[in-house]
Amino acid sequence: MISVNVKWGKEVVVAEVAPGDSPAKFMEQLEAKTGVPVARMKLMARGAWRGVLKADMSLAALKEGQNVTLMGTAETLVAPAVATKFLEDMGEAEAAATGLVLPAGFANLGNTCYMNSTLQCLKAVPELRAGLDALAAKRPGAGDVPGALAETYRALDASTKPVEPARFVATLRAAFPQFAQRGRGGGFAQQDAEELYSTLLANLAAALTDAPPRGAANVVDGLFGLELEETLTCAESDAEPPVTRSDVARKLVCNIQGGTAGANVNHLAEGLKLALAGSLDKRSDALGRDATWAKTSRVSKLSPYLCVQFMRFYWKATPDSADHAGVKCKIMRPVSFNLALDVFDFCAPPLQAAIKANRDKYGAKVDAAALAAADAAARGEAAAAPATDAMDEGGDDDDDLKAALALSGVYELFAVVTHKGRSADGGHYMGWVKQDGDKWLVFDDDLVSESDAEFVKNLKGGGDEHMSYLQFYRAKSGGN
């Protein structure tokens, strides 16, 4: 049995749905609560069914706490069988659960914006939340990082006011002292959001080992783990055979020119291509000495989620300084990106062949349901509707089409961590998380506001305003 929030005009009605309930039974329950006759009802729920609910549809995709919109007028102006509760009459946890008010933000506990923004973005990955909750249920009160994170997310879910993540911060700093470093003034120093992301996911990967998806070793790699195939080719001798090895990466990197002479990067795809190629010095048995090897990396297995780091910070040597310690610098160069990312060009040939076979087989359907839908997100739900229509016409091929979409190689942007300021060791981080249509939420520590996709597309850098540093994508699939 699950509870859903049915918004009818300005009212919110809570309805119960049991496994196997039919649309007719659901509508009869709502008629008793609202007085709206079944014949007049129009019910819509994004992601649960397409368009208006019909008698032959299923309610199986409804989720706990999901918002359902009811349109229709009551037969007579009589009191509903179950009293309607208004937002102002609800407790804080109850109001937060409706999804009709802005979610809570995190209080800044002293240069913790790097953490606040990253946690808000990761909170938008439901499978990660499910893994944390399952682990917390097995180990209630656990004092480690996964336990503290699960508790912190639950506090956010139950609040409409800023939450102080004090326990998580203390647990994180105890486990990883680098996040407890202090600045010259004695306060806690600003940290790198990417370092937190990588450190946190490594810690969660070690803990979340039950029922990982895709046959992975843990939940984290089942969600974020890309398999990369790296090939080393000796640039100085054809007699040296290539060396190939595979590894799992939890992010891709977008290189940006900065501090050295190199290719100018203007778009995300250019930076990704640059980061997947390089060179190194390595022993050559054929030459009997160290030689230069060309390194090429390609994606050999896709992941449901993809993190991209814009390499905006780099270390610059200062040989003329008193301590020769060097300085951390920030690259301000603008790098544009789209709301959809096609990774086909970055994949290894066998994976490209599989993706191409899917695209060739389904042709316009894959294009409409995956690529066009992701691009149309910037224009809102109505613009994305034709792509959904293309999938609904699949008939008996629907399961095959969903499998093809899962291997489409197209990802949709759903969260961004931005950095503002010219100082790599200072500045301010914020989180941006996609909602329905072209709506986004901006998490500026404890301040939460609304934005839109067009504004997010302008987070490309080039000035003193916020610019994209970490981007989170999810694979486009049949149900999204």
CSV table of C-alpha atoms in Angstrom, one decimal:
chain,number,residue,atom,x,y,z
A,1,MET,CA,0.0,0.0,0.0
A,2,ILE,CA,1.3,3.4,-1.0
A,3,SER,CA,0.1,7.0,-0.4
A,4,VAL,CA,-0.2,9.5,-3.2
A,5,ASN,CA,-0.9,13.2,-3.0
A,6,VAL,CA,-3.8,14.2,-5.3
A,7,LYS,CA,-3.9,17.9,-6.0
A,8,TRP,CA,-7.4,19.1,-6.8
A,9,GLY,CA,-7.4,22.9,-7.4
A,10,LYS,CA,-6.0,24.4,-4.2
A,11,GLU,CA,-6.7,21.3,-2.2
A,12,VAL,CA,-4.5,18.2,-1.6
A,13,VAL,CA,-6.1,14.9,-1.0
A,14,VAL,CA,-4.1,11.9,0.2
A,15,ALA,CA,-5.2,8.6,-1.4
A,16,GLU,CA,-4.2,5.0,-0.8
A,17,VAL,CA,-3.3,2.7,-3.6
A,18,ALA,CA,-2.8,-1.0,-3.1
A,19,PRO,CA,-0.9,-3.3,-5.5
A,20,GLY,CA,-3.2,-4.5,-8.2
A,21,ASP,CA,-5.8,-1.7,-7.7
A,22,SER,CA,-7.5,-0.7,-11.0
A,23,PRO,CA,-8.0,2.8,-12.2
A,24,ALA,CA,-11.8,2.4,-11.6
A,25,LYS,CA,-11.2,1.6,-7.9
A,26,PHE,CA,-8.7,4.5,-7.6
A,27,MET,CA,-11.3,6.9,-9.1
A,28,GLU,CA,-14.1,5.7,-6.9
A,29,GLN,CA,-11.9,6.4,-3.9
A,30,LEU,CA,-11.3,10.0,-5.2
A,31,GLU,CA,-15.0,10.5,-5.9
A,32,ALA,CA,-15.8,9.7,-2.2
A,33,LYS,CA,-13.1,12.1,-1.1
A,34,THR,CA,-13.8,15.0,-3.5
A,35,GLY,CA,-17.3,14.6,-4.8
A,36,VAL,CA,-16.0,14.7,-8.4
A,37,PRO,CA,-17.9,12.0,-10.4
A,38,VAL,CA,-15.7,9.4,-12.1
A,39,ALA,CA,-17.1,10.4,-15.5
A,40,ARG,CA,-15.8,13.9,-15.0
A,41,MET,CA,-12.4,13.0,-13.7
A,42,LYS,CA,-9.2,13.7,-15.6
A,43,LEU,CA,-6.2,12.3,-13.7
A,44,MET,CA,-2.5,12.9,-14.7
A,45,ALA,CA,0.7,11.8,-13.1
A,46,ARG,CA,4.0,12.4,-14.7
A,47,GLY,CA,6.0,9.2,-15.2
A,48,ALA,CA,3.2,6.9,-13.9
A,49,TRP,CA,1.1,6.9,-17.1
A,50,ARG,CA,0.9,8.9,-20.3
A,51,GLY,CA,-1.6,11.6,-20.6
A,52,VAL,CA,-5.0,11.2,-18.9
A,53,LEU,CA,-5.6,8.0,-16.9
A,54,LYS,CA,-7.8,5.5,-18.8
A,55,ALA,CA,-9.7,2.4,-17.5
A,56,ASP,CA,-7.3,0.0,-19.3
A,57,MET,CA,-4.1,1.5,-17.9
A,58,SER,CA,-2.0,0.3,-14.9
A,59,LEU,CA,-1.3,2.1,-11.6
A,60,ALA,CA,1.8,0.0,-11.1
A,61,ALA,CA,4.2,2.8,-11.8
A,62,LEU,CA,2.9,5.0,-9.0
A,63,LYS,CA,5.4,5.7,-6.3
A,64,GLU,CA,5.1,6.6,-2.6
A,65,GLY,CA,4.4,10.3,-2.2
A,66,GLN,CA,3.9,10.9,-5.9
A,67,ASN,CA,1.9,13.9,-7.0
A,68,VAL,CA,-1.3,13.3,-9.0
A,69,THR,CA,-3.3,16.1,-10.6
A,70,LEU,CA,-7.1,15.8,-10.6
A,71,MET,CA,-9.2,17.9,-12.9
A,72,GLY,CA,-13.0,18.0,-12.6
A,73,THR,CA,-15.9,19.6,-10.7
A,74,ALA,CA,-17.8,18.1,-7.9
A,75,GLU,CA,-21.4,16.9,-8.4
A,76,THR,CA,-22.7,19.0,-5.5
A,77,LEU,CA,-21.1,21.3,-3.0
A,78,VAL,CA,-21.1,18.8,-0.1
A,79,ALA,CA,-18.4,18.2,2.5
A,80,PRO,CA,-16.0,15.4,1.3
A,81,ALA,CA,-16.2,12.1,3.1
A,82,VAL,CA,-12.7,12.7,4.3
A,83,ALA,CA,-11.8,16.1,5.5
A,84,THR,CA,-9.4,18.0,3.1
A,85,LYS,CA,-6.2,19.2,4.7
A,86,PHE,CA,-4.7,22.5,3.6
A,87,LEU,CA,-1.0,23.2,3.6
A,88,GLU,CA,-1.2,25.7,6.3
A,89,ASP,CA,-2.8,23.1,8.5
A,90,MET,CA,-0.2,20.5,8.0
A,91,GLY,CA,2.9,19.8,10.1
A,92,GLU,CA,6.3,20.4,8.7
A,93,ALA,CA,7.0,16.8,7.7
A,94,GLU,CA,3.5,16.3,6.2
A,95,ALA,CA,3.9,19.5,4.1
A,96,ALA,CA,7.3,18.5,2.9
A,97,ALA,CA,6.0,15.1,1.8
A,98,THR,CA,3.4,16.7,-0.5
A,99,GLY,CA,6.0,18.1,-2.8
A,100,LEU,CA,3.9,21.3,-3.2
A,101,VAL,CA,6.4,23.5,-1.3
A,102,LEU,CA,10.0,24.1,-2.1
A,103,PRO,CA,12.3,21.5,-0.5
A,104,ALA,CA,14.7,22.3,2.4
A,105,GLY,CA,18.2,23.5,1.9
A,106,PHE,CA,21.3,22.9,4.0
A,107,ALA,CA,22.6,25.5,6.4
A,108,ASN,CA,26.2,26.5,5.8
A,109,LEU,CA,28.3,25.3,8.7
A,110,GLY,CA,31.4,27.3,7.7
A,111,ASN,CA,32.6,27.0,4.1
A,112,THR,CA,30.5,23.8,3.5
A,113,CYS,CA,28.8,25.0,0.3
A,114,TYR,CA,31.0,22.5,-1.6
A,115,MET,CA,29.3,19.8,0.4
A,116,ASN,CA,25.8,21.2,0.4
A,117,SER,CA,25.6,21.6,-3.4
A,118,THR,CA,27.1,18.1,-4.1
A,119,LEU,CA,24.7,16.3,-1.6
A,120,GLN,CA,21.7,18.1,-3.2
A,121,CYS,CA,22.7,16.8,-6.6
A,122,LEU,CA,23.3,13.2,-5.4
A,123,LYS,CA,20.0,13.3,-3.6
A,124,ALA,CA,18.3,13.3,-7.0
A,125,VAL,CA,19.5,9.8,-7.7
A,126,PRO,CA,16.7,7.6,-6.3
A,127,GLU,CA,18.6,4.3,-6.6
A,128,LEU,CA,21.4,5.7,-4.4
A,129,ARG,CA,18.9,6.9,-1.8
A,130,ALA,CA,17.3,3.4,-1.9
A,131,GLY,CA,20.7,1.8,-1.2
A,132,LEU,CA,21.4,4.1,1.7
A,133,ASP,CA,18.0,3.5,3.2
A,134,ALA,CA,18.4,-0.3,2.9
A,135,LEU,CA,21.8,-0.1,4.6
A,136,ALA,CA,20.5,2.1,7.3
A,137,ALA,CA,17.6,-0.3,8.0
A,138,LYS,CA,20.1,-3.1,8.5
A,139,ARG,CA,22.4,-1.0,10.7
A,140,PRO,CA,20.2,1.6,12.6
A,141,GLY,CA,22.3,4.3,14.3
A,142,ALA,CA,25.5,3.4,12.4
A,143,GLY,CA,28.1,6.1,13.1
A,144,ASP,CA,29.8,6.0,9.7
A,145,VAL,CA,29.5,8.2,6.6
A,146,PRO,CA,26.8,6.2,4.9
A,147,GLY,CA,24.7,6.1,8.0
A,148,ALA,CA,25.1,9.8,8.6
A,149,LEU,CA,24.2,10.6,5.0
A,150,ALA,CA,21.1,8.5,5.1
A,151,GLU,CA,20.0,10.3,8.3
A,152,THR,CA,20.8,13.7,6.7
A,153,TYR,CA,18.7,12.9,3.6
A,154,ARG,CA,15.8,11.7,5.8
A,155,ALA,CA,16.0,15.0,7.7
A,156,LEU,CA,15.7,16.9,4.4
A,157,ASP,CA,12.7,14.9,3.3
A,158,ALA,CA,10.9,15.7,6.5
A,159,SER,CA,11.6,19.5,6.7
A,160,THR,CA,10.6,22.6,4.9
A,161,LYS,CA,13.1,24.6,6.9
A,162,PRO,CA,17.0,24.6,6.5
A,163,VAL,CA,18.6,21.5,7.9
A,164,GLU,CA,21.9,21.6,9.7
A,165,PRO,CA,24.0,18.7,8.5
A,166,ALA,CA,26.1,18.8,11.6
A,167,ARG,CA,26.4,15.0,12.2
A,168,PHE,CA,27.3,14.3,8.5
A,169,VAL,CA,30.0,17.1,8.6
A,170,ALA,CA,31.5,15.8,11.8
A,171,THR,CA,31.5,12.2,10.5
A,172,LEU,CA,33.0,13.2,7.2
A,173,ARG,CA,35.8,15.3,8.8
A,174,ALA,CA,36.6,12.5,11.2
A,175,ALA,CA,36.8,9.9,8.4
A,176,PHE,CA,38.6,12.2,6.0
A,177,PRO,CA,40.7,14.9,7.8
A,178,GLN,CA,41.4,16.8,4.6
A,179,PHE,CA,37.9,18.2,4.9
A,180,ALA,CA,38.7,19.5,8.4
A,181,GLN,CA,41.6,21.7,7.2
A,182,ARG,CA,41.5,25.3,8.5
A,183,GLY,CA,42.4,28.5,6.7
A,184,ARG,CA,44.7,31.3,7.8
A,185,GLY,CA,41.9,32.9,9.8
A,186,GLY,CA,41.3,29.8,11.9
A,187,GLY,CA,38.0,28.8,10.3
A,188,PHE,CA,37.3,25.8,8.2
A,189,ALA,CA,38.8,26.1,4.7
A,190,GLN,CA,36.9,25.9,1.4
A,191,GLN,CA,37.2,22.5,-0.2
A,192,ASP,CA,36.8,21.1,-3.7
A,193,ALA,CA,33.4,19.7,-4.6
A,194,GLU,CA,34.9,17.2,-7.0
A,195,GLU,CA,37.2,15.9,-4.2
A,196,LEU,CA,34.1,15.4,-2.0
A,197,TYR,CA,32.2,13.6,-4.8
A,198,SER,CA,35.1,11.2,-5.5
A,199,THR,CA,35.9,10.6,-1.8
A,200,LEU,CA,32.2,10.1,-0.9
A,201,LEU,CA,31.4,7.7,-3.7
A,202,ALA,CA,34.5,5.6,-2.9
A,203,ASN,CA,33.4,5.4,0.7
A,204,LEU,CA,29.8,4.5,-0.3
A,205,ALA,CA,31.0,1.9,-2.8
A,206,ALA,CA,32.7,0.0,0.0
A,207,ALA,CA,29.5,0.0,2.1
A,208,LEU,CA,26.7,-0.5,-0.5
A,209,THR,CA,27.5,-4.0,-1.7
A,210,ASP,CA,24.1,-5.6,-1.3
A,211,ALA,CA,22.0,-6.2,-4.5
A,212,PRO,CA,24.1,-3.9,-6.8
A,213,PRO,CA,22.6,-3.2,-10.3
A,214,ARG,CA,24.0,-4.5,-13.6
A,215,GLY,CA,26.1,-7.2,-11.9
A,216,ALA,CA,28.5,-4.5,-10.5
A,217,ALA,CA,30.5,-5.0,-7.4
A,218,ASN,CA,28.5,-2.4,-5.5
A,219,VAL,CA,25.6,0.0,-5.9
A,220,VAL,CA,27.8,3.0,-6.7
A,221,ASP,CA,29.5,1.4,-9.6
A,222,GLY,CA,26.2,-0.1,-10.8
A,223,LEU,CA,24.9,3.5,-11.1
A,224,PHE,CA,28.0,5.6,-11.9
A,225,GLY,CA,30.6,3.1,-13.0
A,226,LEU,CA,31.7,3.5,-16.6
A,227,GLU,CA,34.0,0.9,-18.0
A,228,LEU,CA,36.9,2.5,-19.8
A,229,GLU,CA,39.2,0.7,-22.2
A,230,GLU,CA,42.7,2.3,-22.3
A,231,THR,CA,45.1,1.5,-25.2
A,232,LEU,CA,48.8,2.5,-25.0
A,233,THR,CA,50.6,2.6,-28.4
A,234,CYS,CA,54.4,3.2,-28.6
A,235,ALA,CA,54.9,6.4,-30.7
A,236,GLU,CA,58.6,5.5,-31.3
A,237,SER,CA,58.5,1.9,-32.4
A,238,ASP,CA,56.0,-0.1,-34.5
A,239,ALA,CA,57.6,-3.3,-33.1
A,240,GLU,CA,56.2,-2.6,-29.7
A,241,PRO,CA,52.7,-4.2,-29.4
A,242,PRO,CA,49.9,-2.1,-28.1
A,243,VAL,CA,48.9,-2.5,-24.4
A,244,THR,CA,45.2,-2.6,-23.5
A,245,ARG,CA,43.7,-2.5,-20.1
A,246,SER,CA,40.2,-1.9,-18.6
A,247,ASP,CA,39.2,0.1,-15.6
A,248,VAL,CA,36.0,1.5,-14.0
A,249,ALA,CA,35.7,5.3,-13.8
A,250,ARG,CA,33.0,7.2,-11.9
A,251,LYS,CA,33.3,10.3,-14.0
A,252,LEU,CA,34.5,11.7,-17.3
A,253,VAL,CA,36.6,14.8,-17.5
A,254,CYS,CA,36.2,17.8,-19.7
A,255,ASN,CA,39.7,19.3,-20.2
A,256,ILE,CA,39.9,23.1,-20.7
A,257,GLN,CA,43.0,25.0,-21.9
A,258,GLY,CA,44.7,26.8,-19.1
A,259,GLY,CA,48.2,27.7,-18.3
A,260,THR,CA,49.7,25.8,-21.2
A,261,ALA,CA,49.6,26.0,-25.0
A,262,GLY,CA,47.0,23.6,-26.3
A,263,ALA,CA,43.7,23.2,-28.2
A,264,ASN,CA,41.1,25.8,-27.4
A,265,VAL,CA,38.0,24.1,-25.9
A,266,ASN,CA,34.7,25.8,-26.6
A,267,HIS,CA,32.2,23.0,-26.1
A,268,LEU,CA,31.9,20.1,-23.7
A,269,ALA,CA,32.3,17.5,-26.4
A,270,GLU,CA,35.7,19.0,-27.4
A,271,GLY,CA,36.9,18.9,-23.8
A,272,LEU,CA,35.8,15.3,-23.3
A,273,LYS,CA,37.6,14.2,-26.5
A,274,LEU,CA,40.8,16.0,-25.3
A,275,ALA,CA,40.7,14.3,-21.9
A,276,LEU,CA,40.4,10.8,-23.4
A,277,ALA,CA,43.7,11.2,-25.3
A,278,GLY,CA,47.2,11.9,-24.1
A,279,SER,CA,50.7,10.6,-23.8
A,280,LEU,CA,53.1,9.2,-21.2
A,281,ASP,CA,56.7,7.9,-20.8
A,282,LYS,CA,56.9,4.2,-20.4
A,283,ARG,CA,59.5,1.4,-20.8
A,284,SER,CA,59.7,0.0,-24.3
A,285,ASP,CA,61.1,-3.5,-24.4
A,286,ALA,CA,61.7,-3.2,-28.1
A,287,LEU,CA,63.8,-0.1,-27.7
A,288,GLY,CA,65.4,-1.1,-24.4
A,289,ARG,CA,64.6,2.3,-22.9
A,290,ASP,CA,61.8,4.7,-21.9
A,291,ALA,CA,59.8,5.9,-24.8
A,292,THR,CA,56.7,8.1,-25.5
A,293,TRP,CA,53.4,6.2,-25.7
A,294,ALA,CA,50.2,7.6,-27.0
A,295,LYS,CA,47.2,6.9,-24.6
A,296,THR,CA,43.7,6.6,-25.9
A,297,SER,CA,40.7,5.8,-23.7
A,298,ARG,CA,37.2,4.8,-24.8
A,299,VAL,CA,34.0,3.9,-23.0
A,300,SER,CA,33.4,0.1,-23.3
A,301,LYS,CA,30.3,-0.1,-21.1
A,302,LEU,CA,27.7,2.6,-20.4
A,303,SER,CA,26.3,3.5,-16.9
A,304,PRO,CA,22.8,4.6,-15.9
A,305,TYR,CA,24.3,7.8,-14.5
A,306,LEU,CA,27.2,9.9,-15.7
A,307,CYS,CA,29.2,12.6,-13.9
A,308,VAL,CA,31.3,15.0,-15.9
A,309,GLN,CA,34.0,17.3,-14.3
A,310,PHE,CA,34.9,20.5,-16.0
A,311,MET,CA,38.7,20.8,-15.3
A,312,ARG,CA,38.6,24.4,-14.2
A,313,PHE,CA,41.2,24.2,-11.5
A,314,TYR,CA,44.9,23.5,-12.1
A,315,TRP,CA,48.2,23.9,-10.3
A,316,LYS,CA,50.6,26.6,-11.6
A,317,ALA,CA,54.3,26.5,-10.6
A,318,THR,CA,55.8,29.6,-9.0
A,319,PRO,CA,59.6,29.1,-9.3
A,320,ASP,CA,60.2,32.8,-8.6
A,321,SER,CA,58.2,32.8,-5.3
A,322,ALA,CA,59.9,32.5,-1.9
A,323,ASP,CA,58.6,29.1,-1.1
A,324,HIS,CA,58.2,27.7,-4.7
A,325,ALA,CA,55.0,26.1,-3.5
A,326,GLY,CA,53.0,27.0,-6.6
A,327,VAL,CA,49.4,28.2,-6.7
A,328,LYS,CA,46.0,26.7,-7.5
A,329,CYS,CA,44.4,28.6,-10.4
A,330,LYS,CA,40.9,28.7,-12.0
A,331,ILE,CA,40.2,28.7,-15.7
A,332,MET,CA,37.5,31.2,-16.5
A,333,ARG,CA,37.1,30.2,-20.2
A,334,PRO,CA,33.5,29.6,-21.3
A,335,VAL,CA,32.7,26.1,-22.3
A,336,SER,CA,29.1,25.5,-23.6
A,337,PHE,CA,27.1,22.4,-23.2
A,338,ASN,CA,23.6,21.1,-24.2
A,339,LEU,CA,20.9,19.6,-22.0
A,340,ALA,CA,21.5,16.3,-23.9
A,341,LEU,CA,24.9,14.6,-24.2
A,342,ASP,CA,25.5,12.0,-26.9
A,343,VAL,CA,28.5,9.9,-25.9
A,344,PHE,CA,28.7,7.8,-29.1
A,345,ASP,CA,31.9,9.3,-30.3
A,346,PHE,CA,33.6,8.5,-27.0
A,347,CYS,CA,32.8,4.8,-27.0
A,348,ALA,CA,34.9,1.8,-28.0
A,349,PRO,CA,34.2,0.3,-31.4
A,350,PRO,CA,32.2,-2.8,-30.1
A,351,LEU,CA,30.0,-0.5,-28.0
A,352,GLN,CA,29.6,1.9,-30.9
A,353,ALA,CA,28.4,-1.0,-33.1
A,354,ALA,CA,25.8,-2.0,-30.5
A,355,ILE,CA,24.6,1.5,-30.2
A,356,LYS,CA,24.5,2.0,-34.0
A,357,ALA,CA,22.6,-1.3,-34.4
A,358,ASN,CA,19.9,0.0,-32.0
A,359,ARG,CA,19.7,3.3,-33.7
A,360,ASP,CA,19.5,1.7,-37.2
A,361,LYS,CA,16.9,-0.8,-36.1
A,362,TYR,CA,14.6,1.7,-34.4
A,363,GLY,CA,15.5,4.7,-36.5
A,364,ALA,CA,13.1,7.6,-35.9
A,365,LYS,CA,11.7,6.1,-32.7
A,366,VAL,CA,15.0,6.2,-30.9
A,367,ASP,CA,15.7,9.6,-32.2
A,368,ALA,CA,12.3,10.9,-31.1
A,369,ALA,CA,12.1,9.2,-27.8
A,370,ALA,CA,15.7,9.8,-26.7
A,371,LEU,CA,17.6,12.5,-28.4
A,372,ALA,CA,14.6,14.8,-29.2
A,373,ALA,CA,13.1,14.3,-25.8
A,374,ALA,CA,16.3,15.3,-24.0
A,375,ASP,CA,16.8,18.4,-26.2
A,376,ALA,CA,13.1,19.3,-25.8
A,377,ALA,CA,13.4,19.4,-22.1
A,378,ALA,CA,14.5,23.0,-22.4
A,379,ARG,CA,11.2,23.8,-23.9
A,380,GLY,CA,9.1,22.0,-21.3
A,381,GLU,CA,6.8,19.1,-21.0
A,382,ALA,CA,4.6,20.0,-24.0
A,383,ALA,CA,7.5,20.1,-26.4
A,384,ALA,CA,8.7,16.7,-25.2
A,385,ALA,CA,5.3,15.1,-25.8
A,386,PRO,CA,5.9,14.0,-29.4
A,387,ALA,CA,8.8,11.9,-28.3
A,388,THR,CA,6.6,10.1,-25.8
A,389,ASP,CA,4.1,9.5,-28.6
A,390,ALA,CA,6.7,7.8,-30.6
A,391,MET,CA,7.4,5.4,-27.9
A,392,ASP,CA,3.8,4.7,-27.1
A,393,GLU,CA,3.3,3.5,-30.7
A,394,GLY,CA,5.8,0.7,-30.2
A,395,GLY,CA,3.1,-1.9,-29.5
A,396,ASP,CA,4.6,-5.3,-29.1
A,397,ASP,CA,8.1,-3.9,-29.7
A,398,ASP,CA,7.8,-1.7,-26.6
A,399,ASP,CA,10.2,-3.8,-24.5
A,400,ASP,CA,12.7,-4.0,-27.3
A,401,LEU,CA,12.5,-0.3,-27.8
A,402,LYS,CA,13.1,0.4,-24.1
A,403,ALA,CA,16.2,-1.8,-24.3
A,404,ALA,CA,17.3,0.1,-27.4
A,405,LEU,CA,16.8,3.4,-25.6
A,406,ALA,CA,18.8,2.2,-22.6
A,407,LEU,CA,21.7,1.6,-25.1
A,408,SER,CA,21.0,4.9,-27.1
A,409,GLY,CA,24.2,6.6,-25.7
A,410,VAL,CA,22.1,9.7,-25.0
A,411,TYR,CA,22.1,11.2,-21.6
A,412,GLU,CA,19.9,14.0,-20.0
A,413,LEU,CA,21.4,16.6,-17.7
A,414,PHE,CA,19.6,16.6,-14.4
A,415,ALA,CA,21.9,18.2,-11.9
A,416,VAL,CA,24.8,20.7,-11.8
A,417,VAL,CA,27.3,21.9,-9.2
A,418,THR,CA,28.5,25.4,-10.1
A,419,HIS,CA,31.4,27.5,-8.7
A,420,LYS,CA,31.5,31.3,-8.6
A,421,GLY,CA,34.6,33.4,-8.0
A,422,ARG,CA,38.1,33.6,-9.4
A,423,SER,CA,39.8,32.0,-6.4
A,424,ALA,CA,40.2,28.2,-6.6
A,425,ASP,CA,40.4,28.0,-2.8
A,426,GLY,CA,37.5,30.3,-2.2
A,427,GLY,CA,34.4,31.4,-4.0
A,428,HIS,CA,31.0,29.8,-3.6
A,429,TYR,CA,29.3,26.5,-4.8
A,430,MET,CA,25.6,26.0,-5.6
A,431,GLY,CA,23.6,23.0,-6.7
A,432,TRP,CA,21.0,23.0,-9.5
A,433,VAL,CA,18.5,20.1,-9.8
A,434,LYS,CA,16.0,19.5,-12.6
A,435,GLN,CA,12.3,19.1,-11.8
A,436,ASP,CA,9.4,18.6,-14.2
A,437,GLY,CA,9.5,20.2,-17.7
A,438,ASP,CA,12.0,23.0,-17.9
A,439,LYS,CA,11.8,23.8,-14.2
A,440,TRP,CA,15.0,23.6,-12.1
A,441,LEU,CA,15.6,24.3,-8.4
A,442,VAL,CA,18.7,26.2,-7.2
A,443,PHE,CA,20.2,25.2,-3.8
A,444,ASP,CA,22.2,28.1,-2.5
A,445,ASP,CA,22.9,26.5,0.9
A,446,ASP,CA,19.8,27.2,3.0
A,447,LEU,CA,18.2,29.4,0.2
A,448,VAL,CA,16.2,27.4,-2.3
A,449,SER,CA,14.7,29.1,-5.4
A,450,GLU,CA,13.3,28.3,-8.8
A,451,SER,CA,15.1,28.6,-12.2
A,452,ASP,CA,14.7,27.2,-15.7
A,453,ALA,CA,16.6,25.2,-18.3
A,454,GLU,CA,17.5,28.2,-20.4
A,455,PHE,CA,19.3,29.8,-17.4
A,456,VAL,CA,21.1,26.5,-16.7
A,457,LYS,CA,22.4,26.4,-20.3
A,458,ASN,CA,24.1,29.7,-19.6
A,459,LEU,CA,26.2,28.3,-16.7
A,460,LYS,CA,29.1,28.0,-19.2
A,461,GLY,CA,31.6,30.4,-17.6
A,462,GLY,CA,33.5,33.3,-19.0
A,463,GLY,CA,32.8,35.7,-16.3
A,464,ASP,CA,32.5,36.1,-12.5
A,465,GLU,CA,29.1,34.5,-12.2
A,466,HIS,CA,28.4,30.8,-11.5
A,467,MET,CA,29.8,28.3,-14.0
A,468,SER,CA,29.4,24.6,-14.3
A,469,TYR,CA,32.0,22.5,-12.5
A,470,LEU,CA,30.3,19.1,-12.0
A,471,GLN,CA,27.5,17.9,-14.2
A,472,PHE,CA,25.2,14.9,-13.6
A,473,TYR,CA,23.5,13.1,-16.4
A,474,ARG,CA,21.1,10.1,-16.5
A,475,ALA,CA,20.7,7.8,-19.5
A,476,LYS,CA,17.6,8.5,-21.5
A,477,SER,CA,15.3,5.4,-21.4
A,478,GLY,CA,11.8,4.5,-22.3
A,479,GLY,CA,10.2,5.6,-19.1
A,480,ASN,CA,11.9,9.0,-18.7
